[in-house]
Tab-separated table of C-alpha atoms and ligand atoms in Angstrom:
chain	number	residue	atom	x	y	z
A	1	UNK	CA	-0.156	-0.198	-0.037
A	2	UNK	CA	1.510	3.270	-1.345
A	3	UNK	CA	1.615	5.865	1.559
A	4	UNK	CA	1.369	10.015	0.977
A	5	UNK	CA	4.498	9.769	3.628
A	6	UNK	CA	6.430	8.720	0.979
A	7	UNK	CA	5.474	10.795	-1.624
A	8	UNK	CA	6.807	14.730	-2.156
A	9	UNK	CA	3.903	16.665	-3.557
A	10	UNK	CA	5.595	19.544	-4.355
A	11	UNK	CA	4.097	21.548	-7.252
A	12	UNK	CA	2.006	18.558	-7.980
A	13	UNK	CA	-2.144	18.933	-7.987
A	14	UNK	CA	-3.472	16.126	-5.955
A	15	UNK	CA	-6.692	14.741	-6.564
A	16	UNK	CA	-8.182	13.735	-3.039
A	17	UNK	CA	-10.878	11.796	-2.492
A	18	UNK	CA	-12.538	12.481	1.243
A	19	UNK	CA	-15.646	11.560	2.861
A	20	UNK	CA	-16.964	14.961	3.392
A	21	UNK	CA	-21.009	13.650	3.728
A	22	UNK	CA	-21.212	15.508	7.006
A	23	UNK	CA	-24.621	15.974	8.179
A	24	UNK	CA	-26.548	19.617	7.899
A	25	UNK	CA	-29.052	21.606	9.207
A	26	UNK	CA	-32.182	21.153	7.166
A	27	UNK	CA	-32.996	24.780	7.803
A	28	UNK	CA	-30.071	26.828	7.705
A	29	UNK	CA	-27.708	24.091	5.617
A	30	UNK	CA	-24.903	24.926	8.647
A	31	UNK	CA	-22.790	21.798	9.662
A	32	UNK	CA	-24.025	20.175	12.817
A	33	UNK	CA	-20.858	17.938	13.306
A	34	UNK	CA	-17.381	18.363	11.073
A	35	UNK	CA	-15.903	15.302	12.456
A	36	UNK	CA	-15.147	14.003	9.422
A	37	UNK	CA	-13.924	17.193	7.842
A	38	UNK	CA	-11.252	17.070	10.874
A	39	UNK	CA	-10.767	13.295	10.245
A	40	UNK	CA	-9.010	14.238	6.378
A	41	UNK	CA	-7.184	17.296	7.926
A	42	UNK	CA	-3.513	15.305	8.093
A	43	UNK	CA	-3.732	14.113	4.438
A	44	UNK	CA	-4.506	17.869	3.188
A	45	UNK	CA	-2.234	19.621	5.238
A	46	UNK	CA	0.752	16.821	4.864
A	47	UNK	CA	0.070	17.793	0.317
A	48	UNK	CA	-0.105	21.686	1.329
A	49	UNK	CA	3.228	21.729	3.330
A	50	UNK	CA	4.787	19.537	0.338
A	51	UNK	CA	4.074	22.796	-1.546
A	52	UNK	CA	1.390	21.134	-3.306
A	53	UNK	CA	-2.309	21.774	-3.769
A	54	UNK	CA	-5.378	19.451	-2.994
A	55	UNK	CA	-8.118	19.200	-5.320
A	56	UNK	CA	-11.153	17.533	-3.222
A	57	UNK	CA	-13.581	15.447	-4.200
A	58	UNK	CA	-16.177	13.837	-2.133
A	59	UNK	CA	-20.052	13.060	-2.353
A	60	UNK	CA	-22.791	14.945	0.363
A	61	UNK	CA	-26.035	12.856	0.814
A	62	UNK	CA	-27.853	10.772	-1.712
A	63	UNK	CA	-29.201	12.934	-4.479
A	64	UNK	CA	-31.288	11.191	-6.909
A	65	UNK	CA	-31.845	13.484	-10.068
A	66	UNK	CA	-28.590	15.599	-10.378
A	67	UNK	CA	-27.709	18.849	-8.531
A	68	UNK	CA	-29.637	19.950	-5.460
A	69	UNK	CA	-28.840	22.843	-3.416
A	70	UNK	CA	-29.344	20.713	0.262
A	71	UNK	CA	-26.657	18.371	-1.472
A	72	UNK	CA	-24.324	21.152	-2.384
A	73	UNK	CA	-20.983	20.841	-1.258
A	74	UNK	CA	-20.470	24.710	-1.581
A	75	UNK	CA	-21.665	24.380	2.219
A	76	UNK	CA	-19.008	23.027	3.729
A	77	UNK	CA	-16.167	25.263	1.521
A	78	UNK	CA	-16.189	28.130	4.476
A	79	UNK	CA	-15.277	25.466	7.311
A	80	UNK	CA	-12.424	23.601	5.013
A	81	UNK	CA	-11.377	27.303	4.857
A	82	UNK	CA	-11.211	27.377	8.728
A	83	UNK	CA	-10.034	24.078	9.293
A	84	UNK	CA	-7.239	24.214	7.077
A	85	UNK	CA	-6.058	27.883	6.868
A	86	UNK	CA	-5.647	27.880	3.165
A	87	UNK	CA	-7.566	29.532	0.300
A	88	UNK	CA	-10.063	27.084	-0.849
A	89	UNK	CA	-11.796	27.822	-4.474
A	90	UNK	CA	-14.963	25.709	-5.325
A	91	UNK	CA	-16.435	24.768	-8.429
A	92	UNK	CA	-19.838	24.434	-9.812
A	93	UNK	CA	-19.337	20.951	-10.917
A	94	UNK	CA	-16.690	18.319	-10.501
A	95	UNK	CA	-15.879	18.120	-14.260
A	96	UNK	CA	-15.880	20.411	-17.511
A	97	UNK	CA	-14.901	23.621	-17.784
A	98	UNK	CA	-14.945	25.382	-14.769
A	99	UNK	CA	-13.296	22.637	-12.843
A	100	UNK	CA	-10.349	22.461	-15.439
A	101	UNK	CA	-9.985	26.470	-15.185
A	102	UNK	CA	-9.813	26.217	-11.838
A	103	UNK	CA	-7.600	23.216	-11.670
A	104	UNK	CA	-5.356	25.332	-14.115
A	105	UNK	CA	-5.052	28.424	-12.033
A	106	UNK	CA	-4.591	26.828	-8.578
A	107	UNK	CA	-1.415	27.508	-6.622
A	108	UNK	CA	0.608	25.460	-4.190
A	109	UNK	CA	-0.871	25.626	-1.017
A	110	UNK	CA	-4.431	26.222	-2.197
A	111	UNK	CA	-7.215	23.793	-2.400
A	112	UNK	CA	-10.052	23.358	-4.943
A	113	UNK	CA	-13.344	21.860	-3.552
A	114	UNK	CA	-15.081	20.035	-6.310
A	115	UNK	CA	-18.987	20.086	-6.432
A	116	UNK	CA	-20.334	16.637	-5.349
A	117	UNK	CA	-19.348	14.256	-7.683
A	118	UNK	CA	-22.965	12.067	-7.198
A	119	UNK	CA	-24.352	14.945	-8.828
A	120	UNK	CA	-23.353	12.704	-12.208
A	121	UNK	CA	-25.305	9.623	-12.047
A	122	UNK	CA	-22.106	8.103	-13.821
A	123	UNK	CA	-20.085	7.959	-10.419
A	124	UNK	CA	-22.207	5.856	-8.362
A	125	UNK	CA	-22.191	3.614	-11.379
A	126	UNK	CA	-18.676	3.302	-11.446
A	127	UNK	CA	-18.231	4.955	-15.112
A	128	UNK	CA	-14.697	4.758	-16.403
A	129	UNK	CA	-14.634	7.583	-18.658
A	130	UNK	CA	-16.111	9.860	-15.840
A	131	UNK	CA	-13.447	8.669	-13.589
A	132	UNK	CA	-11.213	9.721	-16.698
A	133	UNK	CA	-12.593	13.512	-16.542
A	134	UNK	CA	-11.825	13.791	-12.694
A	135	UNK	CA	-8.204	12.144	-13.337
A	136	UNK	CA	-7.443	14.868	-15.983
A	137	UNK	CA	-7.962	17.595	-13.051
A	138	UNK	CA	-4.747	16.376	-11.203
A	139	UNK	CA	-1.048	14.917	-11.248
A	140	UNK	CA	-1.598	12.096	-8.280
A	141	UNK	CA	-4.898	10.233	-6.720
A	142	UNK	CA	-4.966	10.260	-2.640
A	143	UNK	CA	-7.787	8.076	-1.311
A	144	UNK	CA	-8.755	9.089	2.092
A	145	UNK	CA	-12.635	7.708	2.365
A	146	UNK	CA	-12.567	4.757	3.879
A	147	UNK	CA	-16.186	5.380	4.879
A	148	UNK	CA	-17.017	4.618	0.835
A	149	UNK	CA	-14.343	2.405	0.319
A	150	UNK	CA	-16.831	-0.426	-0.071
A	151	UNK	CA	-18.097	1.035	-3.135
A	152	UNK	CA	-16.791	0.566	-6.729
A	153	UNK	CA	-17.640	4.119	-7.830
A	154	UNK	CA	-15.806	6.193	-10.334
A	155	UNK	CA	-14.143	8.865	-7.841
A	156	UNK	CA	-13.651	5.845	-4.893
A	157	UNK	CA	-12.060	3.143	-7.366
A	158	UNK	CA	-11.655	3.440	-10.850
A	159	UNK	CA	-10.181	6.759	-10.994
A	160	UNK	CA	-7.094	4.943	-9.756
A	161	UNK	CA	-6.185	2.911	-12.749
A	162	UNK	CA	-5.267	6.636	-14.581
A	163	UNK	CA	-2.152	6.843	-11.620
A	164	UNK	CA	-0.743	3.491	-12.215
A	165	UNK	CA	2.975	5.301	-10.258
A	166	UNK	CA	1.064	8.005	-8.288
A	167	UNK	CA	-2.109	6.667	-6.165
A	168	UNK	CA	-1.722	6.280	-2.707
A	169	UNK	CA	-3.671	5.706	0.333
A	170	UNK	CA	-3.904	8.983	2.683
A	171	UNK	CA	-3.457	9.244	6.523
A	172	UNK	CA	-6.954	8.466	7.537
A	173	UNK	CA	-7.119	5.856	5.272
A	174	UNK	CA	-4.169	4.199	6.656
A	175	UNK	CA	-5.247	4.388	9.966
A	176	UNK	CA	-8.191	2.427	9.491
A	177	UNK	CA	-6.839	-0.130	7.733
A	178	UNK	CA	-4.082	-0.856	10.149
A	179	UNK	CA	-6.666	-0.984	12.985
A	180	UNK	CA	-8.632	-3.252	11.103
A	181	UNK	CA	-5.565	-5.389	10.293
A	182	UNK	CA	-5.002	-5.087	14.082
A	183	UNK	CA	-7.928	-7.184	14.753
A	184	UNK	CA	-7.970	-9.538	12.016
A	185	UNK	CA	-4.488	-10.221	11.236
A	186	UNK	CA	-1.943	-9.501	14.146
A	187	UNK	CA	-4.832	-10.657	16.782
A	188	UNK	CA	-3.704	-10.548	20.425
A	189	UNK	CA	-5.596	-13.214	22.331
A	190	UNK	CA	-8.318	-14.028	23.844
A	191	UNK	CA	-9.895	-12.082	21.029
A	192	UNK	CA	-13.450	-10.553	21.679
A	193	UNK	CA	-16.157	-9.313	19.463
A	194	UNK	CA	-19.140	-7.688	20.874
A	195	UNK	CA	-21.778	-7.266	18.288
A	196	UNK	CA	-24.960	-5.483	18.955
A	197	UNK	CA	-27.624	-3.714	17.175
A	198	UNK	CA	-31.493	-4.077	16.115
A	199	UNK	CA	-31.403	-6.929	13.297
A	200	UNK	CA	-29.557	-10.290	12.761
A	201	UNK	CA	-29.862	-10.056	9.160
A	202	UNK	CA	-27.829	-7.316	9.143
A	203	UNK	CA	-24.943	-8.975	11.167
A	204	UNK	CA	-25.308	-12.417	10.168
A	205	UNK	CA	-22.148	-12.289	7.739
A	206	UNK	CA	-20.018	-10.306	10.278
A	207	UNK	CA	-20.695	-13.398	13.108
A	208	UNK	CA	-20.079	-15.874	10.785
A	209	UNK	CA	-16.487	-14.508	9.582
A	210	UNK	CA	-16.085	-13.737	13.072
A	211	UNK	CA	-16.589	-17.535	14.472
A	212	UNK	CA	-13.235	-18.432	12.173
A	213	UNK	CA	-11.282	-15.363	14.077
A	214	UNK	CA	-12.475	-14.881	17.622
A	215	UNK	CA	-11.896	-16.488	20.703
A	216	UNK	CA	-15.614	-15.229	22.158
A	217	UNK	CA	-18.530	-13.372	20.638
A	218	UNK	CA	-21.003	-11.631	22.521
A	219	UNK	CA	-24.283	-10.799	21.273
A	220	UNK	CA	-26.574	-8.347	22.701
A	221	UNK	CA	-29.265	-5.814	21.644
A	222	UNK	CA	-32.491	-6.424	19.485
A	223	UNK	CA	-30.712	-9.427	17.652
A	224	UNK	CA	-30.122	-11.127	20.831
A	225	UNK	CA	-33.813	-12.097	21.078
A	226	UNK	CA	-34.144	-13.996	17.858
A	227	UNK	CA	-31.365	-16.203	19.176
A	228	UNK	CA	-33.108	-16.404	22.132
A	229	UNK	CA	-36.211	-17.544	20.682
A	230	UNK	CA	-34.276	-20.299	18.496
A	231	UNK	CA	-33.095	-21.658	21.861
A	232	UNK	CA	-36.826	-22.198	22.733
A	233	UNK	CA	-37.070	-19.001	24.914
A	234	UNK	CA	-40.223	-16.790	25.319
A	235	UNK	CA	-39.130	-13.116	24.372
A	236	UNK	CA	-42.918	-11.717	23.886
A	237	UNK	CA	-42.712	-8.573	21.701
A	238	UNK	CA	-38.984	-8.251	21.691
A	239	UNK	CA	-37.563	-7.763	18.053
A	240	UNK	CA	-37.206	-11.312	16.366
A	241	UNK	CA	-36.768	-12.216	12.913
A	242	UNK	CA	-38.467	-15.431	12.558
A	243	UNK	CA	-36.741	-16.485	9.037
A	244	UNK	CA	-33.543	-16.267	10.682
A	245	UNK	CA	-34.123	-18.635	13.514
A	246	UNK	CA	-32.517	-21.459	11.351
A	247	UNK	CA	-29.488	-19.134	10.680
A	248	UNK	CA	-28.848	-18.720	14.761
A	249	UNK	CA	-29.260	-22.328	15.059
A	250	UNK	CA	-26.775	-22.853	12.323
A	251	UNK	CA	-24.275	-19.619	13.746
A	252	UNK	CA	-24.566	-21.737	17.552
A	253	UNK	CA	-23.543	-25.040	16.457
A	254	UNK	CA	-20.740	-23.946	14.118
A	255	UNK	CA	-19.589	-21.977	16.464
A	256	UNK	CA	-19.173	-24.486	19.204
A	257	UNK	CA	-17.525	-26.917	16.643
A	258	UNK	CA	-14.891	-23.950	16.215
A	259	UNK	CA	-14.691	-23.807	20.147
A	260	UNK	CA	-16.013	-19.972	19.953
A	261	UNK	CA	-17.757	-19.139	22.947
A	262	UNK	CA	-21.083	-17.138	22.205
A	263	UNK	CA	-22.111	-15.237	24.927
A	264	UNK	CA	-25.791	-13.994	25.340
A	265	UNK	CA	-27.751	-12.035	27.860
A	266	UNK	CA	-29.030	-14.020	30.465
A	267	UNK	CA	-31.078	-11.146	31.720
A	268	UNK	CA	-32.835	-8.047	30.391
A	269	UNK	CA	-34.396	-5.007	30.967
A	270	UNK	CA	-38.076	-5.469	29.595
A	271	UNK	CA	-40.800	-2.672	28.900
A	272	UNK	CA	-44.738	-3.015	27.990
A	273	UNK	CA	-43.434	0.175	25.405
A	274	UNK	CA	-41.111	1.274	23.147
A	275	UNK	CA	-40.660	4.341	24.968
A	276	UNK	CA	-38.189	6.119	27.819
A	277	UNK	CA	-41.249	6.355	30.101
A	278	UNK	CA	-42.703	2.714	29.703
A	279	UNK	CA	-42.963	0.342	32.767
A	280	UNK	CA	-39.686	-1.443	33.270
A	281	UNK	CA	-38.471	-4.482	34.981
A	282	UNK	CA	-35.401	-7.182	34.901
A	283	UNK	CA	-36.354	-10.521	33.996
A	284	UNK	CA	-34.381	-13.660	32.314
A	285	UNK	CA	-34.090	-13.101	28.620
A	286	UNK	CA	-35.770	-16.212	27.652
A	287	UNK	CA	-38.972	-15.483	29.804
A	288	UNK	CA	-40.576	-12.404	28.162
A	289	UNK	CA	-44.185	-12.597	28.807
A	290	UNK	CA	-46.259	-11.093	26.195
A	291	UNK	CA	-46.850	-7.206	25.907
A	292	UNK	CA	-43.225	-6.868	27.186
A	293	UNK	CA	-40.116	-6.426	25.197
A	294	UNK	CA	-36.263	-6.333	25.925
A	295	UNK	CA	-35.010	-3.404	25.217
A	296	UNK	CA	-31.495	-3.434	27.059
A	297	UNK	CA	-29.508	-6.316	28.804
A	298	UNK	CA	-29.705	-6.731	32.270
A	299	UNK	CA	-27.175	-6.275	35.076
A	300	UNK	CA	-25.927	-10.051	34.888
A	301	UNK	CA	-25.547	-9.798	31.370
A	302	UNK	CA	-23.538	-6.675	31.750
A	303	UNK	CA	-21.421	-8.334	34.371
A	304	UNK	CA	-21.042	-11.476	32.718
A	305	UNK	CA	-20.231	-9.416	29.029
A	306	UNK	CA	-17.537	-7.139	31.338
A	307	UNK	CA	-15.930	-10.105	32.832
A	308	UNK	CA	-15.253	-11.758	29.129
A	309	UNK	CA	-13.828	-8.121	28.096
A	310	UNK	CA	-11.885	-7.514	30.567
A	311	UNK	CA	-9.842	-10.767	29.793
A	312	UNK	CA	-9.416	-9.518	26.604
A	313	UNK	CA	-6.303	-8.585	24.328
A	314	UNK	CA	-8.330	-7.793	21.491
A	315	UNK	CA	-11.726	-6.205	21.097
A	316	UNK	CA	-13.716	-5.435	18.546
A	317	UNK	CA	-17.285	-3.680	19.122
A	318	UNK	CA	-20.110	-3.104	16.511
A	319	UNK	CA	-23.766	-2.426	17.474
A	320	UNK	CA	-25.570	-1.235	20.959
A	321	UNK	CA	-26.261	-3.673	23.446
A	322	UNK	CA	-29.894	-1.832	23.833
A	323	UNK	CA	-31.970	1.159	22.881
A	324	UNK	CA	-29.098	3.293	24.374
A	325	UNK	CA	-30.737	6.778	22.918
A	326	UNK	CA	-33.003	6.236	25.571
A	327	UNK	CA	-31.795	6.893	29.093
A	328	UNK	CA	-34.347	4.021	30.617
A	329	UNK	CA	-32.136	1.665	28.568
A	330	UNK	CA	-28.803	3.104	28.128
A	331	UNK	CA	-26.772	1.126	31.326
A	332	UNK	CA	-25.964	-2.056	29.027
A	333	UNK	CA	-24.521	-0.240	26.464
A	334	UNK	CA	-22.731	2.274	29.122
A	335	UNK	CA	-21.318	-0.942	31.012
A	336	UNK	CA	-19.653	-2.616	28.105
A	337	UNK	CA	-18.209	0.999	26.639
A	338	UNK	CA	-16.765	1.338	30.319
A	339	UNK	CA	-15.516	-2.357	30.081
A	340	UNK	CA	-13.786	-1.833	26.366
A	341	UNK	CA	-12.176	1.318	28.114
A	342	UNK	CA	-10.810	-0.334	30.955
A	343	UNK	CA	-9.237	-3.414	28.972
A	344	UNK	CA	-8.064	-1.008	27.069
A	345	UNK	CA	-6.053	0.970	29.664
A	346	UNK	CA	-4.946	-2.610	30.643
A	347	UNK	CA	-3.218	-3.397	27.402
A	348	UNK	CA	-6.170	-4.668	25.084
A	349	UNK	CA	-6.080	-3.157	21.329
A	350	UNK	CA	-9.899	-2.180	20.678
A	351	UNK	CA	-11.640	-0.816	17.745
A	352	UNK	CA	-15.055	0.453	17.797
A	353	UNK	CA	-17.046	0.832	14.573
A	354	UNK	CA	-20.253	1.381	13.034
A	355	UNK	CA	-22.300	4.520	13.497
A	356	UNK	CA	-24.566	3.821	16.494
A	357	UNK	CA	-21.369	2.329	18.464
A	358	UNK	CA	-19.297	5.161	17.927
A	359	UNK	CA	-22.026	7.366	19.010
A	360	UNK	CA	-22.361	5.407	21.964
A	361	UNK	CA	-18.942	5.500	22.751
A	362	UNK	CA	-18.893	9.171	22.099
A	363	UNK	CA	-22.150	9.687	24.693
A	364	UNK	CA	-20.775	7.599	27.267
A	365	UNK	CA	-17.053	9.207	27.015
A	366	UNK	CA	-14.790	6.617	26.012
A	367	UNK	CA	-14.215	7.374	22.362
A	368	UNK	CA	-10.980	9.322	23.588
A	369	UNK	CA	-9.685	6.191	25.394
A	370	UNK	CA	-10.356	3.037	23.159
A	371	UNK	CA	-7.175	2.111	20.326
A	372	UNK	CA	-9.178	3.505	17.744
A	373	UNK	CA	-12.949	4.562	16.691
A	374	UNK	CA	-13.558	3.924	12.941
A	375	UNK	CA	-15.215	6.069	10.584
A	376	UNK	CA	-16.207	3.533	8.271
A	377	UNK	CA	-20.015	1.997	8.528
A	378	UNK	CA	-20.529	-0.089	5.880
A	379	UNK	CA	-17.234	-0.275	4.469
A	380	UNK	CA	-15.837	-1.696	8.232
A	381	UNK	CA	-18.735	-4.210	8.032
A	382	UNK	CA	-17.598	-5.247	4.888
A	383	UNK	CA	-13.888	-5.753	6.155
A	384	UNK	CA	-14.796	-7.776	9.031
A	385	UNK	CA	-17.335	-9.720	6.741
A	386	UNK	CA	-14.097	-10.992	4.871
A	387	UNK	CA	-14.909	-9.144	2.045
A	388	UNK	CA	-12.427	-7.191	-0.388
A	389	UNK	CA	-13.266	-3.381	-0.277
A	390	UNK	CA	-12.806	-1.818	-3.973
A	391	UNK	CA	-11.470	1.402	-2.797
A	392	UNK	CA	-8.300	-0.337	-1.285
A	393	UNK	CA	-8.394	-2.858	-3.488
A	394	UNK	CA	-7.560	0.096	-6.391
A	395	UNK	CA	-4.444	1.705	-4.811
A	396	UNK	CA	-3.142	-1.687	-3.940
A	397	UNK	CA	-2.991	-2.929	-7.371
B	1	LIG	P1	-27.886	-1.143	14.356
B	1	LIG	O1	-27.936	-0.197	13.200
B	1	LIG	O2	-28.190	-2.686	13.582
B	1	LIG	O3	-26.383	-1.214	14.992
B	1	LIG	O4	-28.699	-0.735	15.628
B	1	LIG	C1	-29.003	0.242	16.027
B	1	LIG	C2	-30.109	0.152	16.782
B	1	LIG	O5	-30.571	-0.599	17.386
B	1	LIG	C3	-29.831	1.860	17.655
B	1	LIG	O6	-30.607	2.856	17.078
B	1	LIG	C4	-30.760	0.630	19.177
B	1	LIG	O7	-31.354	1.844	19.676
B	1	LIG	C5	-31.607	-0.108	18.586
B	1	LIG	N1	-31.457	-1.250	19.403
B	1	LIG	C6	-30.305	-1.817	20.171
B	1	LIG	N2	-31.182	-2.746	20.825
B	1	LIG	C7	-32.617	-2.693	20.824
B	1	LIG	C8	-33.627	-3.893	21.340
B	1	LIG	N3	-33.627	-4.538	22.215
B	1	LIG	N4	-34.833	-3.796	20.936
B	1	LIG	C9	-35.113	-2.719	19.891
B	1	LIG	N5	-34.091	-1.922	19.330
B	1	LIG	C10	-32.525	-2.344	19.728
């Protein structure tokens, strides 16, 4: 993998694919969270401090029919200027006359921000002539968009072929790849994977792949109840995917054959409504009566899970243990966050990934304590499912 550390950007115009898909306030269109911009700054700074210039390509939202103001990257220009301290030009289109003229005039130390690449339908189709038009704007290609590395789009993947000797990963991408490898390839044991969230169907592939790698798999959140039901338990009105019952049995069987311990929550905080003010009590997770639903793991489960986590040397966490957005059902996720943070302080490597788990880590104040909080949702999941990520493969090839 070529790193930008080994490249001198002096007088070069670097095409940098970033993930500036930042949330905007619906009314004012102001950025409500700029962490994705901050995350790409080290790469941009390295290019500028080498006396190069950066041509920034990104998507924003999911525009369906060409350009739409609410998805315009124009809204992030000012923040890039503030954070980088550099002069930022903006091109109303990511290809064509405007972009070409601005690129020609771009001076070392300056940034050219291109309009949303997804305003052209060719981008998501992975159109190669469109990739070539983007490529014509710069001298080299840097991919720093781990969040879209699982997409074979023009600007995330196909563009790389036009820079056979000048394609590389940015510093954020490098950090993401290294941390994923610390979990999957250079694994210190015991390795515990914590998987939670709403649905079994979203996490089947990752759990199946982890059976070949992990020593312990902790399963919490809504998905745990399909497992409980598959084992013959009563789960009342808890989340359940009946069409996945056989999959759960298969997973448990394979894990047993491989000597992997699967941990399911012994008890649950149950509620009579999906509501923060509902009536609640704690009960065995396989004895939930009709009219009640499991919305968090109980104290015994939290203690069991924390014990496993405390003895682990590698930890991967994807998906909350309960409806942590509501204060009545946040305790389980909070105790797991604390256990992961403590294990990290005792020398474990911990990687937290997926939008909701990252939000939980932040909410419970452990995001700065764990080894790495990934910026990738789908991309990270696909990596842990064992898939090849086209965005990474294209710069490696
Ligand atoms: P995911 O995107 O699959 O990781 O799911 C995250 C969502 O699952 C969060 O919004 C949680 O509120 C939700 N969740 C976690 N546990 C439960 C549960 N026991 N019942 C319903 N939703 C849950």
